Amino acid sequence: MKITVLGCGALGQLWLAALDRQGHEVQGWLRVPQPWCSVNVINTDGSVVNKTFIANDPLFLSQCDLLLVTVKAWQVSGAVKNLQSLLPPDCPILLLHNGMGTLEELKGLTQPLLRGVTTHAAKQDGTVILHVAGGITHIGPGSADSAALSELAVTLHQALPDVAWHTNVLSACWQKLAVNCVINPLSALHGCLNGELIAWPEQITLLCEEVAAVMTREGLHTSADQLQEYIYTVIASTALNVSSMLQDIRSQRRTEIEYITGYLLQRARAQGIAVPENARLYELIKRKEQDYERERIGAGLPGT
Ligand code: KPL
């Protein structure tokens, strides 16, 4: 297959390396156009991939069989809308990011949309991407015309296992959203590793109760206890992780809060459910973002 990977961060580089190893023709696509992109990955078995791939080639894009989108949630709709007229009209677009709400932003796109979440753990260490732990990528239809694309899961599974196809992927997306609603803002505000969050059990319980109430009203089968049990297993299995939101805050970058807690608040509002603890964390993270944004503007630096 001919595949363009939009975004060449940790997840993008993992996919570029894995798809290339499987014999697919790949290119990277960067926000600031460049003719090449470097991939420097240390796999979970210690093997190293150090390769350069072509990037931002519009001809390649116009012949693509898949656009794999690995940029941050807030970059997705702008980046995809910029590329859509260059893509073949039947080229599937697979969105892999934390948070929800991008499908709504991309409604009406010609190309079939797929949605996914992953539990693979990868982190940037200097110029190298460390694939810290394998995981599962859950994918499924994000628009009515993508329901017959389950074969894609087989192709992707051969490159970077595990990949699971779900006719209703929404439930996996909400499960990941619940994890991110708890771990990401809490770790960013306490400035701690994921594993250290066990010091705030009351806050975790409160957040889980609110998220479970919204999920239930959205038609998902869950409970506060079930969510809490799952979130504690994620806290344990990612104990040494610096969450992506804490990394963003420390680097004074825009976070994904709008698409994580922000999405939950939006659904809660639509359902008439009060979620005060999530609303409080949302405000605190937004305030942190605004503080450094203001400092940047004051120092005459460009915004994030
Ligand atoms: O997805 C994550 C993130 O940091 O964004 C978790 C699962 C919380 C792992 O750190």
Coordinates of C-alpha atoms and ligand atoms in Angstrom, one line a residue:
M1 CA 0.0 0.0 0.0
K2 CA 1.0 3.6 -0.4
I3 CA 0.6 5.4 2.9
T4 CA 1.1 9.0 4.1
V5 CA 1.7 9.5 7.8
L6 CA 0.6 13.0 8.9
G7 CA 2.7 14.1 11.8
C8 CA 6.2 12.7 12.5
G9 CA 6.3 12.7 16.3
A10 CA 6.7 9.6 18.4
L11 CA 3.6 7.8 17.2
G12 CA 4.1 8.9 13.5
Q13 CA 7.7 7.6 13.5
L14 CA 6.6 4.2 15.0
W15 CA 4.1 3.8 12.2
L16 CA 6.5 4.9 9.5
A17 CA 9.1 2.4 10.6
A18 CA 6.7 -0.4 11.1
L19 CA 4.9 0.1 7.7
D20 CA 8.1 0.4 5.8
R21 CA 9.4 -2.8 7.4
Q22 CA 6.3 -4.5 6.2
G23 CA 7.1 -3.5 2.6
H24 CA 4.6 -0.6 2.3
E25 CA 5.6 2.6 0.4
V26 CA 5.5 5.4 3.0
Q27 CA 6.0 9.1 3.2
G28 CA 5.8 11.5 6.1
W29 CA 3.9 14.8 6.1
L30 CA 5.1 17.7 8.3
R31 CA 3.3 20.9 9.2
V32 CA 6.4 22.9 8.1
P33 CA 7.0 21.4 4.7
Q34 CA 10.2 19.5 4.2
P35 CA 11.3 17.1 1.4
W36 CA 12.5 14.4 3.9
C37 CA 11.7 13.2 7.4
S38 CA 14.1 11.3 9.7
V39 CA 12.9 8.3 11.6
N40 CA 15.0 7.2 14.6
V41 CA 13.2 4.5 16.6
I42 CA 14.4 2.0 19.2
N43 CA 12.0 -0.9 19.2
T44 CA 10.8 -2.7 22.3
D45 CA 13.2 -5.6 21.4
G46 CA 16.1 -3.1 21.3
S47 CA 16.5 -3.1 17.5
V48 CA 17.1 0.3 15.9
V49 CA 15.5 1.9 12.9
N50 CA 17.4 4.9 11.5
K51 CA 16.0 5.9 8.1
T52 CA 15.1 8.9 6.0
F53 CA 11.7 8.9 4.2
I54 CA 10.4 11.3 1.6
A55 CA 8.0 13.9 3.0
N56 CA 5.4 16.4 1.8
D57 CA 5.3 15.0 -1.8
P58 CA 1.9 16.1 -3.3
L59 CA 2.2 13.5 -6.1
F60 CA 2.6 10.7 -3.6
L61 CA -0.3 12.1 -1.6
S62 CA -2.5 12.1 -4.7
Q63 CA -1.9 8.3 -5.2
C64 CA -2.3 7.3 -1.5
D65 CA -4.3 4.3 -0.3
L66 CA -4.3 5.6 3.3
L67 CA -3.7 8.8 5.3
L68 CA -2.7 8.0 8.8
V69 CA -3.2 11.0 11.1
T70 CA -1.0 11.1 14.2
V71 CA -0.9 14.8 15.0
K72 CA -2.4 16.2 18.3
A73 CA -6.2 16.5 18.4
W74 CA -6.3 20.3 18.1
Q75 CA -4.2 20.1 14.9
V76 CA -6.3 17.3 13.2
S77 CA -9.1 19.2 11.4
G78 CA -6.9 22.0 10.1
A79 CA -4.3 19.6 8.8
V80 CA -6.7 17.2 7.2
K81 CA -8.8 19.9 5.6
N82 CA -5.6 21.3 4.0
L83 CA -4.9 17.9 2.4
Q84 CA -8.3 16.7 1.5
S85 CA -8.4 18.2 -2.0
L86 CA -5.0 16.5 -2.8
L87 CA -6.1 13.1 -1.7
P88 CA -8.0 10.5 -3.9
P89 CA -11.7 10.8 -3.0
D90 CA -11.8 7.2 -1.8
C91 CA -8.6 7.3 0.3
P92 CA -9.5 6.3 3.9
I93 CA -8.3 8.7 6.6
L94 CA -7.5 7.1 10.0
L95 CA -7.4 9.5 13.0
L96 CA -5.2 8.3 15.9
H97 CA -5.2 10.8 18.8
N98 CA -6.1 11.4 22.4
G99 CA -9.5 13.0 23.0
M100 CA -12.7 13.2 20.9
G101 CA -14.5 15.8 18.8
T102 CA -12.5 15.8 15.6
L103 CA -15.0 13.6 13.7
E104 CA -17.6 16.3 14.3
E105 CA -15.2 18.9 13.0
L106 CA -14.5 16.8 9.8
K107 CA -18.2 16.1 9.0
G108 CA -18.9 16.3 5.3
L109 CA -15.5 15.2 4.1
T110 CA -15.4 13.3 0.8
Q111 CA -13.0 10.6 2.0
P112 CA -14.1 7.8 4.4
L113 CA -13.1 8.5 7.9
L114 CA -11.8 6.0 10.5
R115 CA -11.2 6.6 14.2
G116 CA -8.8 4.9 16.5
V117 CA -7.1 4.9 19.9
T118 CA -3.9 3.2 20.9
T119 CA -2.2 2.0 24.0
H120 CA 1.2 1.8 22.5
A121 CA 3.7 3.8 24.6
A122 CA 6.4 5.7 22.8
K123 CA 8.4 8.7 24.0
Q124 CA 11.0 11.1 22.6
D125 CA 14.4 10.8 24.2
G126 CA 16.5 13.6 22.6
T127 CA 16.4 12.8 18.9
V128 CA 15.4 9.2 19.4
I129 CA 11.9 7.7 19.8
L130 CA 11.8 4.9 22.4
H131 CA 9.0 2.4 21.8
V132 CA 8.6 1.8 25.5
A133 CA 5.8 -0.8 25.4
G134 CA 3.6 -2.5 22.8
G135 CA -0.1 -2.1 23.0
I136 CA -3.4 -2.4 21.1
T137 CA -4.7 0.0 18.5
H138 CA -8.5 -0.1 18.3
I139 CA -9.9 1.2 15.0
G140 CA -13.3 1.4 13.5
P141 CA -15.6 3.5 11.3
G142 CA -15.8 7.2 11.9
S143 CA -18.3 7.8 9.0
A144 CA -21.0 5.7 7.4
D145 CA -19.0 5.0 4.3
S146 CA -16.1 3.4 6.2
A147 CA -17.9 0.5 7.7
A148 CA -16.5 -1.9 5.0
L149 CA -12.9 -1.1 5.6
S150 CA -12.1 -3.8 8.2
E151 CA -9.4 -5.2 6.0
L152 CA -7.3 -2.2 6.9
A153 CA -7.0 -3.6 10.5
V154 CA -5.4 -6.8 9.1
T155 CA -2.9 -4.8 7.1
L156 CA -2.0 -2.5 10.0
H157 CA -1.9 -5.5 12.4
Q158 CA 0.8 -7.1 10.3
A159 CA 2.9 -3.9 10.6
L160 CA 2.4 -2.9 14.2
P161 CA 0.4 -5.4 16.3
D162 CA -2.1 -5.5 17.9
V163 CA -4.7 -3.8 15.8
A164 CA -8.4 -4.7 16.5
W165 CA -11.3 -3.8 14.3
H166 CA -14.5 -2.6 16.1
T167 CA -17.8 -2.1 14.3
N168 CA -18.6 0.3 17.1
V169 CA -15.3 1.9 18.0
L170 CA -17.0 4.6 20.1
S171 CA -16.9 2.5 23.2
A172 CA -13.0 2.1 23.0
C173 CA -12.7 5.8 22.3
W174 CA -14.8 6.7 25.4
Q175 CA -12.8 4.2 27.5
K176 CA -9.6 6.0 26.5
L177 CA -11.3 9.4 27.0
A178 CA -12.1 8.4 30.6
V179 CA -8.5 7.4 31.2
N180 CA -7.3 10.7 29.8
C181 CA -9.9 12.8 31.7
V182 CA -8.5 11.4 34.9
I183 CA -4.7 10.8 34.4
N184 CA -3.8 13.8 32.1
P185 CA -5.2 16.8 34.0
L186 CA -4.4 15.4 37.4
S187 CA -0.8 14.5 36.6
A188 CA -0.4 17.9 34.9
L189 CA -1.7 19.8 37.9
H190 CA 0.1 17.8 40.5
G191 CA 3.3 17.7 38.4
C192 CA 3.7 14.0 39.0
L193 CA 4.3 10.7 37.2
N194 CA 1.2 8.7 36.3
G195 CA 2.1 6.1 39.1
E196 CA 2.2 8.8 41.8
L197 CA -1.5 9.6 41.2
I198 CA -2.5 6.9 43.7
A199 CA -1.9 9.6 46.3
W200 CA -5.2 11.3 45.2
P201 CA -7.8 8.6 45.5
E202 CA -10.7 10.9 46.4
Q203 CA -10.2 13.0 43.3
I204 CA -9.9 9.9 41.1
T205 CA -13.2 8.6 42.6
L206 CA -15.0 11.9 42.0
L207 CA -13.8 12.2 38.4
C208 CA -14.7 8.6 37.6
E209 CA -18.3 9.1 39.0
E210 CA -18.8 12.1 36.8
V211 CA -17.3 10.5 33.6
A212 CA -19.4 7.3 34.2
A213 CA -22.6 9.4 34.5
V214 CA -21.9 11.0 31.1
M215 CA -20.9 7.8 29.5
T216 CA -24.0 6.0 30.7
R217 CA -26.2 8.8 29.4
E218 CA -24.4 8.5 26.0
G219 CA -25.6 4.9 25.9
L220 CA -22.3 3.2 27.0
H221 CA -22.3 0.3 29.4
T222 CA -20.1 1.3 32.3
S223 CA -20.0 2.2 36.0
A224 CA -17.8 4.4 38.2
D225 CA -16.4 1.3 39.8
Q226 CA -15.5 -0.3 36.5
L227 CA -13.9 2.9 35.2
Q228 CA -12.0 3.3 38.4
E229 CA -10.7 -0.3 38.3
Y230 CA -9.5 0.2 34.7
I231 CA -7.9 3.6 35.4
Y232 CA -5.9 2.1 38.3
T233 CA -4.6 -0.7 35.9
V234 CA -3.5 2.1 33.5
I235 CA -1.9 4.1 36.3
A236 CA 0.1 0.9 37.3
S237 CA 1.1 -0.1 33.8
T238 CA 2.2 3.5 32.9
A239 CA 3.5 4.3 36.4
L240 CA 6.8 5.8 35.1
N241 CA 5.2 7.8 32.3
V242 CA 5.1 11.6 32.2
S243 CA 1.6 12.0 30.7
S244 CA 1.3 13.8 27.4
M245 CA -0.5 16.7 29.1
L246 CA 2.3 17.2 31.7
Q247 CA 4.8 17.1 28.9
D248 CA 2.9 19.8 27.0
I249 CA 2.6 22.0 30.2
R250 CA 6.3 21.6 30.9
S251 CA 7.2 22.6 27.4
Q252 CA 4.6 25.4 27.4
R253 CA 2.7 23.9 24.5
R254 CA -1.0 23.9 23.8
T255 CA -2.5 20.8 25.5
E256 CA -5.3 18.5 24.3
I257 CA -7.6 19.6 27.2
E258 CA -10.3 21.0 24.8
Y259 CA -10.6 17.5 23.2
I260 CA -10.4 15.5 26.5
T261 CA -12.1 17.2 29.4
G262 CA -13.6 19.9 27.1
Y263 CA -15.3 17.2 25.1
L264 CA -16.7 15.6 28.2
L265 CA -18.0 18.9 29.4
Q266 CA -19.7 19.5 26.1
R267 CA -21.5 16.1 26.2
A268 CA -22.4 16.7 29.9
R269 CA -23.9 20.0 29.0
A270 CA -25.9 18.4 26.2
Q271 CA -27.2 15.7 28.6
G272 CA -27.9 18.1 31.4
I273 CA -25.4 16.5 33.8
A274 CA -23.3 18.4 36.3
V275 CA -19.6 17.5 36.3
P276 CA -18.0 20.1 38.7
E277 CA -14.7 18.3 39.4
N278 CA -14.0 17.9 35.7
A279 CA -15.0 21.5 35.1
R280 CA -12.7 22.7 37.8
L281 CA -9.7 20.7 36.3
Y282 CA -10.6 22.1 32.9
E283 CA -10.4 25.7 34.1
L284 CA -7.1 25.1 36.0
I285 CA -5.4 23.6 32.9
K286 CA -6.8 26.4 30.6
R287 CA -5.5 29.0 33.1
K288 CA -2.0 27.4 33.0
E289 CA -2.1 27.5 29.1
Q290 CA -3.3 31.1 29.1
D291 CA -0.5 32.1 31.6
Y292 CA 2.3 31.0 29.4
E293 CA 0.5 32.2 26.2
R294 CA 0.3 35.6 27.8
E295 CA 4.0 35.5 28.8
R296 CA 4.9 34.5 25.2
I297 CA 3.0 37.4 23.7
G298 CA 4.5 39.7 26.3
A299 CA 8.0 38.5 25.3
G300 CA 7.1 39.1 21.6
L301 CA 7.3 35.3 20.8
P302 CA 4.9 33.6 18.4
G303 CA 1.9 31.7 20.0
T304 CA 1.9 27.9 20.3
Ligands
KPL1 O1 -2.6 8.5 26.9 C1 -1.9 8.8 27.9 C2 -1.2 10.1 27.8 O2 -0.3 10.4 28.5 O3 -1.7 10.9 27.0 C3 -1.8 7.9 29.1 C4 -2.6 6.7 28.9 C5 -2.3 8.7 30.3 C6 -0.4 7.5 29.3 O4 0.5 8.4 29.8

